[in-house]
CSV table of C-alpha atoms in Angstrom, one decimal:
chain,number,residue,atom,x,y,z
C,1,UNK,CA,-50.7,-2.6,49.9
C,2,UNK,CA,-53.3,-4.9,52.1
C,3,UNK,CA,-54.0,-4.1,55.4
C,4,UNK,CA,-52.0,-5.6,58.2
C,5,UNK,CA,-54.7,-8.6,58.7
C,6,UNK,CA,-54.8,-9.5,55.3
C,7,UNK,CA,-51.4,-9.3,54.9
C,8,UNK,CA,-50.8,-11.7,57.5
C,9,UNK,CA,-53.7,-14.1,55.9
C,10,UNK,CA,-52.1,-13.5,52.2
C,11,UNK,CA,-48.4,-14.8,53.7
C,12,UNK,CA,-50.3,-18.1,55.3
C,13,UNK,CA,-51.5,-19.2,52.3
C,14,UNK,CA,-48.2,-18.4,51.0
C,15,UNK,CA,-46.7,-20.7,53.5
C,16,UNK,CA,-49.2,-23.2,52.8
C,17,UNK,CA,-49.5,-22.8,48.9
C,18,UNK,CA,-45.7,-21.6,48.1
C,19,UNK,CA,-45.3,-18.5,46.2
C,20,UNK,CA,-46.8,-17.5,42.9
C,21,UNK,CA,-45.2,-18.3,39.6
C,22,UNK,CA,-43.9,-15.2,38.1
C,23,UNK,CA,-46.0,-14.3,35.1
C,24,UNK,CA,-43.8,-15.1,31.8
C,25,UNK,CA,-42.3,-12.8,29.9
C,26,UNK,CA,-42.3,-14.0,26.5
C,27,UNK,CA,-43.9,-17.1,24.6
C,28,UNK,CA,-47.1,-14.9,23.3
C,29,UNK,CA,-49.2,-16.9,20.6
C,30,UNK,CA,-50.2,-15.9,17.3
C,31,UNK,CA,-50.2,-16.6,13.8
C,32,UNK,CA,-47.7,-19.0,12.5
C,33,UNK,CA,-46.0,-19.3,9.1
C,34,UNK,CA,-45.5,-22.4,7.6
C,35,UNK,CA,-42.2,-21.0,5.5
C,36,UNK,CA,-39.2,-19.1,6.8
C,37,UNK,CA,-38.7,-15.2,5.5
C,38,UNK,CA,-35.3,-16.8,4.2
C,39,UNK,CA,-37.4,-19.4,1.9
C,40,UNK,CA,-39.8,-16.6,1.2
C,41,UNK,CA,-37.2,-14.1,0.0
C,42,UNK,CA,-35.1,-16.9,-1.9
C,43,UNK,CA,-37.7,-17.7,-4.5
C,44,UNK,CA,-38.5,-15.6,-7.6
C,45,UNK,CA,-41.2,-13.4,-8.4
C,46,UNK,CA,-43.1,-16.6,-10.1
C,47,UNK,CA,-42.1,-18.7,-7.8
C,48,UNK,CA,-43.5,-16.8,-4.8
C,49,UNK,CA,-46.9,-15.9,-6.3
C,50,UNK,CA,-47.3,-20.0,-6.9
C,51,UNK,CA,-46.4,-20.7,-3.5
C,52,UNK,CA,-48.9,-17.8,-2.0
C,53,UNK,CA,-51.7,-19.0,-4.7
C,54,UNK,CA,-51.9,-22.9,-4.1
C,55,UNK,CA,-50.7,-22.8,-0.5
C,56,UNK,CA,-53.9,-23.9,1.8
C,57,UNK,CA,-54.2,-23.5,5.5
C,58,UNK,CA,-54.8,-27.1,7.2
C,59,UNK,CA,-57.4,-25.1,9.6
C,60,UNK,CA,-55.7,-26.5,13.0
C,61,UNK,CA,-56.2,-24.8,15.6
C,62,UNK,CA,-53.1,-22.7,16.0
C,63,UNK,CA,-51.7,-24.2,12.8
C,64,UNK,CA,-50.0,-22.3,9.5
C,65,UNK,CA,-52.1,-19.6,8.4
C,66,UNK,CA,-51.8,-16.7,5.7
C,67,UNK,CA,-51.8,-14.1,8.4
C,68,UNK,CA,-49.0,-16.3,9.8
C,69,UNK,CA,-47.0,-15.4,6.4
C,70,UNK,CA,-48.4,-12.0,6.5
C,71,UNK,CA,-44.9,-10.1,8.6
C,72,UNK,CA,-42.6,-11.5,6.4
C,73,UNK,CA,-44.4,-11.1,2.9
C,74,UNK,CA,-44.8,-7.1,4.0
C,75,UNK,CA,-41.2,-7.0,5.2
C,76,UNK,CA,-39.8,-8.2,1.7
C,77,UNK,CA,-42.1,-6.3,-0.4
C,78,UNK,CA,-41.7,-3.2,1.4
C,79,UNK,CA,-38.0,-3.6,1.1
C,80,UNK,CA,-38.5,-4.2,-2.7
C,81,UNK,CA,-41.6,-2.5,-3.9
C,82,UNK,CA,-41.1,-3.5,-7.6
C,83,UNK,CA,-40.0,-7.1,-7.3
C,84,UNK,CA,-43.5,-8.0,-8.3
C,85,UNK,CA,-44.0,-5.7,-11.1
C,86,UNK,CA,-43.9,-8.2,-13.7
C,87,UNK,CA,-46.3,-11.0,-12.1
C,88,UNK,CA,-49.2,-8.3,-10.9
C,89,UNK,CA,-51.9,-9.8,-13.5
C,90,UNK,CA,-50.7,-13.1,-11.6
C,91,UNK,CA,-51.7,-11.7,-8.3
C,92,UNK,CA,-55.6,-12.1,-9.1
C,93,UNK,CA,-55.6,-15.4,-8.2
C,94,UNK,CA,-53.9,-14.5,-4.4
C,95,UNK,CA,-56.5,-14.6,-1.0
C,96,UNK,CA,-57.2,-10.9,0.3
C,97,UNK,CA,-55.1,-11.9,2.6
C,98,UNK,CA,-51.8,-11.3,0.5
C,99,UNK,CA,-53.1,-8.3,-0.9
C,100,UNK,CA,-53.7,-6.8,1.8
C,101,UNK,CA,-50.0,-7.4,3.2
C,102,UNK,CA,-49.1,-6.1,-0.4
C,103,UNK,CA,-50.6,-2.5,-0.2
C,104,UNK,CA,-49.5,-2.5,3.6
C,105,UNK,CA,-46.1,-3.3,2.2
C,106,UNK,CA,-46.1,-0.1,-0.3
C,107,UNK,CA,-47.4,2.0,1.9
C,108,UNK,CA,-44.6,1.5,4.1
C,109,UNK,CA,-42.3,1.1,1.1
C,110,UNK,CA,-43.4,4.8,0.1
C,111,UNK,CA,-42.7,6.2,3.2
C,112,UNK,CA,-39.4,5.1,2.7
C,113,UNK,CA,-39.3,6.8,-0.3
C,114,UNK,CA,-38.3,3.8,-2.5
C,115,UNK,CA,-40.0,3.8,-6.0
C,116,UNK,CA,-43.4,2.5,-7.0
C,117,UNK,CA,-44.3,1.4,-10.2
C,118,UNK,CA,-47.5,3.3,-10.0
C,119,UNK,CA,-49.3,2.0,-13.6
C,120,UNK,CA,-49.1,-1.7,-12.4
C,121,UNK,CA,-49.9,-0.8,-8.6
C,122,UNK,CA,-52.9,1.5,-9.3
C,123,UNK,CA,-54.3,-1.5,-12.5
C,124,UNK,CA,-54.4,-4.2,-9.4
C,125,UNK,CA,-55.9,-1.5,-7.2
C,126,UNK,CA,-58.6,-0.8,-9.7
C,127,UNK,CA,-59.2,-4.5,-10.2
C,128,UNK,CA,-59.8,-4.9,-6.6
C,129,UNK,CA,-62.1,-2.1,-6.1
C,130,UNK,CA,-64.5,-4.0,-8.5
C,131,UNK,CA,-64.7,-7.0,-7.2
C,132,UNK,CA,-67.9,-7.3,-4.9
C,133,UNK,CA,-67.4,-5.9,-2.2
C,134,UNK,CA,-68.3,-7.9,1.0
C,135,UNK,CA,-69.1,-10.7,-1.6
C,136,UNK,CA,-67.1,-14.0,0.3
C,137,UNK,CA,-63.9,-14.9,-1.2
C,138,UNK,CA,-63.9,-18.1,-1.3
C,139,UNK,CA,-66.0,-20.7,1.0
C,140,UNK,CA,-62.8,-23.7,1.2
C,141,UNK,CA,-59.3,-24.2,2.8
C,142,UNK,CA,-59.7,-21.0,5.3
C,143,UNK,CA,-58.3,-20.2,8.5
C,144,UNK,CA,-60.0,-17.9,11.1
C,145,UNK,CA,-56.6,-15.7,10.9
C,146,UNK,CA,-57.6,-15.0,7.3
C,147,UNK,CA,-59.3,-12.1,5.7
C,148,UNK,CA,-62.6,-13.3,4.2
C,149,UNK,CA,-63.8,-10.3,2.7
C,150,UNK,CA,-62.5,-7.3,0.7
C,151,UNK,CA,-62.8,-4.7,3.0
C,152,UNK,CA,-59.0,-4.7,4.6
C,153,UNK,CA,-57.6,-4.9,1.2
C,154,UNK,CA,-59.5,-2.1,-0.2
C,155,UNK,CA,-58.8,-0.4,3.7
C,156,UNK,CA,-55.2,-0.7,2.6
C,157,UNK,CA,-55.4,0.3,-1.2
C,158,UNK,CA,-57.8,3.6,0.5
C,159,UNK,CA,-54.2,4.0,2.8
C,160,UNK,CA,-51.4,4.0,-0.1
C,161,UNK,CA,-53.8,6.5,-2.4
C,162,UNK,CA,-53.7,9.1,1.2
C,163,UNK,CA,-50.4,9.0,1.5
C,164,UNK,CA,-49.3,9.0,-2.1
C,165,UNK,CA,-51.5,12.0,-2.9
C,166,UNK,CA,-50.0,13.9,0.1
C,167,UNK,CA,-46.7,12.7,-1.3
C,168,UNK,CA,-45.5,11.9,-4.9
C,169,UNK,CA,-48.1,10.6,-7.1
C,170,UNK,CA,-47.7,11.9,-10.8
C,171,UNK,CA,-50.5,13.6,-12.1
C,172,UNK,CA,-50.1,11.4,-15.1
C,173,UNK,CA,-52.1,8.7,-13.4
C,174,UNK,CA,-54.9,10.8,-12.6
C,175,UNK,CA,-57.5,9.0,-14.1
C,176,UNK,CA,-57.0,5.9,-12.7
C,177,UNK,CA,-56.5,7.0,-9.7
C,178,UNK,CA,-60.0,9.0,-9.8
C,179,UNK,CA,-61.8,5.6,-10.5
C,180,UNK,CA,-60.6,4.1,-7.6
C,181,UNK,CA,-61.2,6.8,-4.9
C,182,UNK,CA,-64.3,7.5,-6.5
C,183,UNK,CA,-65.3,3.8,-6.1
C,184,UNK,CA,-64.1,3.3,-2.9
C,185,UNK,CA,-66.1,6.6,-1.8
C,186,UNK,CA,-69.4,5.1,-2.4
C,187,UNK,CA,-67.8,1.7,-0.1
C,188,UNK,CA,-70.7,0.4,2.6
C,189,UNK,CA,-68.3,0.8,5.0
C,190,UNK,CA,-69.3,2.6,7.5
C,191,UNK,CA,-73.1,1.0,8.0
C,192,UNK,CA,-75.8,3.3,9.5
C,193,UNK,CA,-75.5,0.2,12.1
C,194,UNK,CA,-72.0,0.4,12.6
C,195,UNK,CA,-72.0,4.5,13.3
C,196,UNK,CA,-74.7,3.7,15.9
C,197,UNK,CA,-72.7,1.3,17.2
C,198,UNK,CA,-68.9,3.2,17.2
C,199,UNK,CA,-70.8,6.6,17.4
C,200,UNK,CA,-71.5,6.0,21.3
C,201,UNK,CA,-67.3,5.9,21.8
C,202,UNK,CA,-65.7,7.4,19.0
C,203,UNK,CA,-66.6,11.1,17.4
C,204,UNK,CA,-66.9,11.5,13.8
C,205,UNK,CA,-63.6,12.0,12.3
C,206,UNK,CA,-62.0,8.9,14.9
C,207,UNK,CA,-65.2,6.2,12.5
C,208,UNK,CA,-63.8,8.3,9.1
C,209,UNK,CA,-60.3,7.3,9.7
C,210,UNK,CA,-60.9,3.7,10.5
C,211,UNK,CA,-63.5,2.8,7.8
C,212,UNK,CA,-63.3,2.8,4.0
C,213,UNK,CA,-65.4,5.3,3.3
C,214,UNK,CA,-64.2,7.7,5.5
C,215,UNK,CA,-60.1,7.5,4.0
C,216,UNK,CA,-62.0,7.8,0.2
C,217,UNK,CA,-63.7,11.0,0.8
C,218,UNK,CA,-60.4,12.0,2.8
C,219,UNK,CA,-58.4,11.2,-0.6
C,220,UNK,CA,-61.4,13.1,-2.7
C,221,UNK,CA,-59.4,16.0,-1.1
C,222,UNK,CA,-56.2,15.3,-1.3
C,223,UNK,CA,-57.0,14.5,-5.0
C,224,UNK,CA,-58.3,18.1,-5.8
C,225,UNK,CA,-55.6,19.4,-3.9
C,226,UNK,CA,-53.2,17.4,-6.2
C,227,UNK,CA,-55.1,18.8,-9.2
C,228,UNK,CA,-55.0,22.6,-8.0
C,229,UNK,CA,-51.4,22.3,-7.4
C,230,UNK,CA,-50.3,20.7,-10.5
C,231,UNK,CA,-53.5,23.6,-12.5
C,232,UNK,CA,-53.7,26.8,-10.1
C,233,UNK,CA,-55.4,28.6,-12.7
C,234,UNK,CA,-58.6,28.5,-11.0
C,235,UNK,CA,-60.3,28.6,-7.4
C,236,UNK,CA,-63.4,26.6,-8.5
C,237,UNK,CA,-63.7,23.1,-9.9
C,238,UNK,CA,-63.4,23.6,-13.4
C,239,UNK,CA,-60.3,21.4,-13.7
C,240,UNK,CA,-61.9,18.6,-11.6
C,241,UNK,CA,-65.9,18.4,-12.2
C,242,UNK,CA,-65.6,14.9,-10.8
C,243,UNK,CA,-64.9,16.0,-7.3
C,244,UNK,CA,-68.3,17.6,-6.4
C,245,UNK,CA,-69.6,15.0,-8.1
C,246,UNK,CA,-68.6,12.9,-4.9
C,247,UNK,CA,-68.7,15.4,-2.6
């Protein structure tokens, strides 16, 4: 597309310089694991919460990281939603990190419509939601890859609860399920700052769906849609004074 004269000055400095290297194709960096999926999915549930807890980054640059573990961990947990059903008190002592990749993993898992034990998923969930929330998680052995703070974990806790309320989530854990969206409703997340900031390139509903906040009071409605389909007697909010509560 260059004019003529350039054209002829681009092909002397081709004559002079040879030709350009094609760009590659492949080769593209990012995290790395320092276990195969293979060794991953071979150990048992024990096992594998031991190797996620006391496992520590070496903070090289473009070294092993927990994000680096993070594809495969998803992949078998969303494959088998329940394997970790009986070690879930055991996952308090994992990095955000992994629990992060967990929720991702169910959501995807749910999806797929494979079952969920939803007692034990929504006890860790309302665990999590209590910790402090942009609190650091710890201050030793972390990698830049890592998540340092609570807010993807609760992100992805905020996701599964959306899609479960749209979906298949007994009204049996209603309660529990109420704590947690109610908590996560009153997340900091989004800052005046950061609407000021995102406000200038993304409307309203675009921050809602990408910030904590936002998906809670988006599951506040799903939840008292749940509630009015499962107790249609009314049009008001006697069956669920908690929701304008929150809203």
């Amino acid at each position: 597309h260059l004019p003529p004269a350039w054209a002829q000055r681009y092909q002397a400095i081709i004559d002079e310089l040879g030709p350009e290297p094609d760009e590659p194709t492949h080769g593209a960096i990012g995290p790395t694991s320092p276990i195969t999926k293979e060794e991953l999915a071979g150990m048992n549930p024990e096992a594998l919460v031991e190797y996620l807890a006391s496992w520590t980054p070496t903070n090289e640059l473009l070294g092993p990281s927990r994000a680096g573990i993070s594809p495969d961990l998803t992949s078998i947990i969303a494959t088998n939603p329940t394997l970790l059903d009986n070690v879930t008190n055991q996952l308090h002592t994992l990095h955000p990190t992994y629990l992060r990749d967990y929720f991702y993993a169910l959501r995807e898992a749910n999806e797929q419509k494979r079952p969920i034990t939803w007692e034990r998923v929504l006890e860790l969930s309302n665990w999590i939601v209590q910790q402090p929330t942009h609190a650091p998680t710890t201050t030793t052995h972390e990698s830049s890859e890592d998540d340092h703070l609570w807010t993807s974990t609760r992100s992805a806790i905020a996701d599964l609860l959306n899609q479960a309320l749209n979906n298949n989530l007994p009204i049996t854990h209603r309660n529990t399920a109420w704590q947690i969206i109610a908590t996560l409703a009153d997340d900091p997340e989004p800052t005046p700052a950061d609407e000021a900031t995102y406000g200038t390139t993304m409307d309203a509903p675009l921050v809602a769906i990408n910030t904590v906040r936002g998906k809670a009071v988006e599951a506040v409605i799903k939840y008292a849609l749940m509630i009015h389909q499962n107790q249609p007697a009314t049009k008001d909010f006697t069956t669920m004074p908690e929701v304008p509560t929150v809203l």
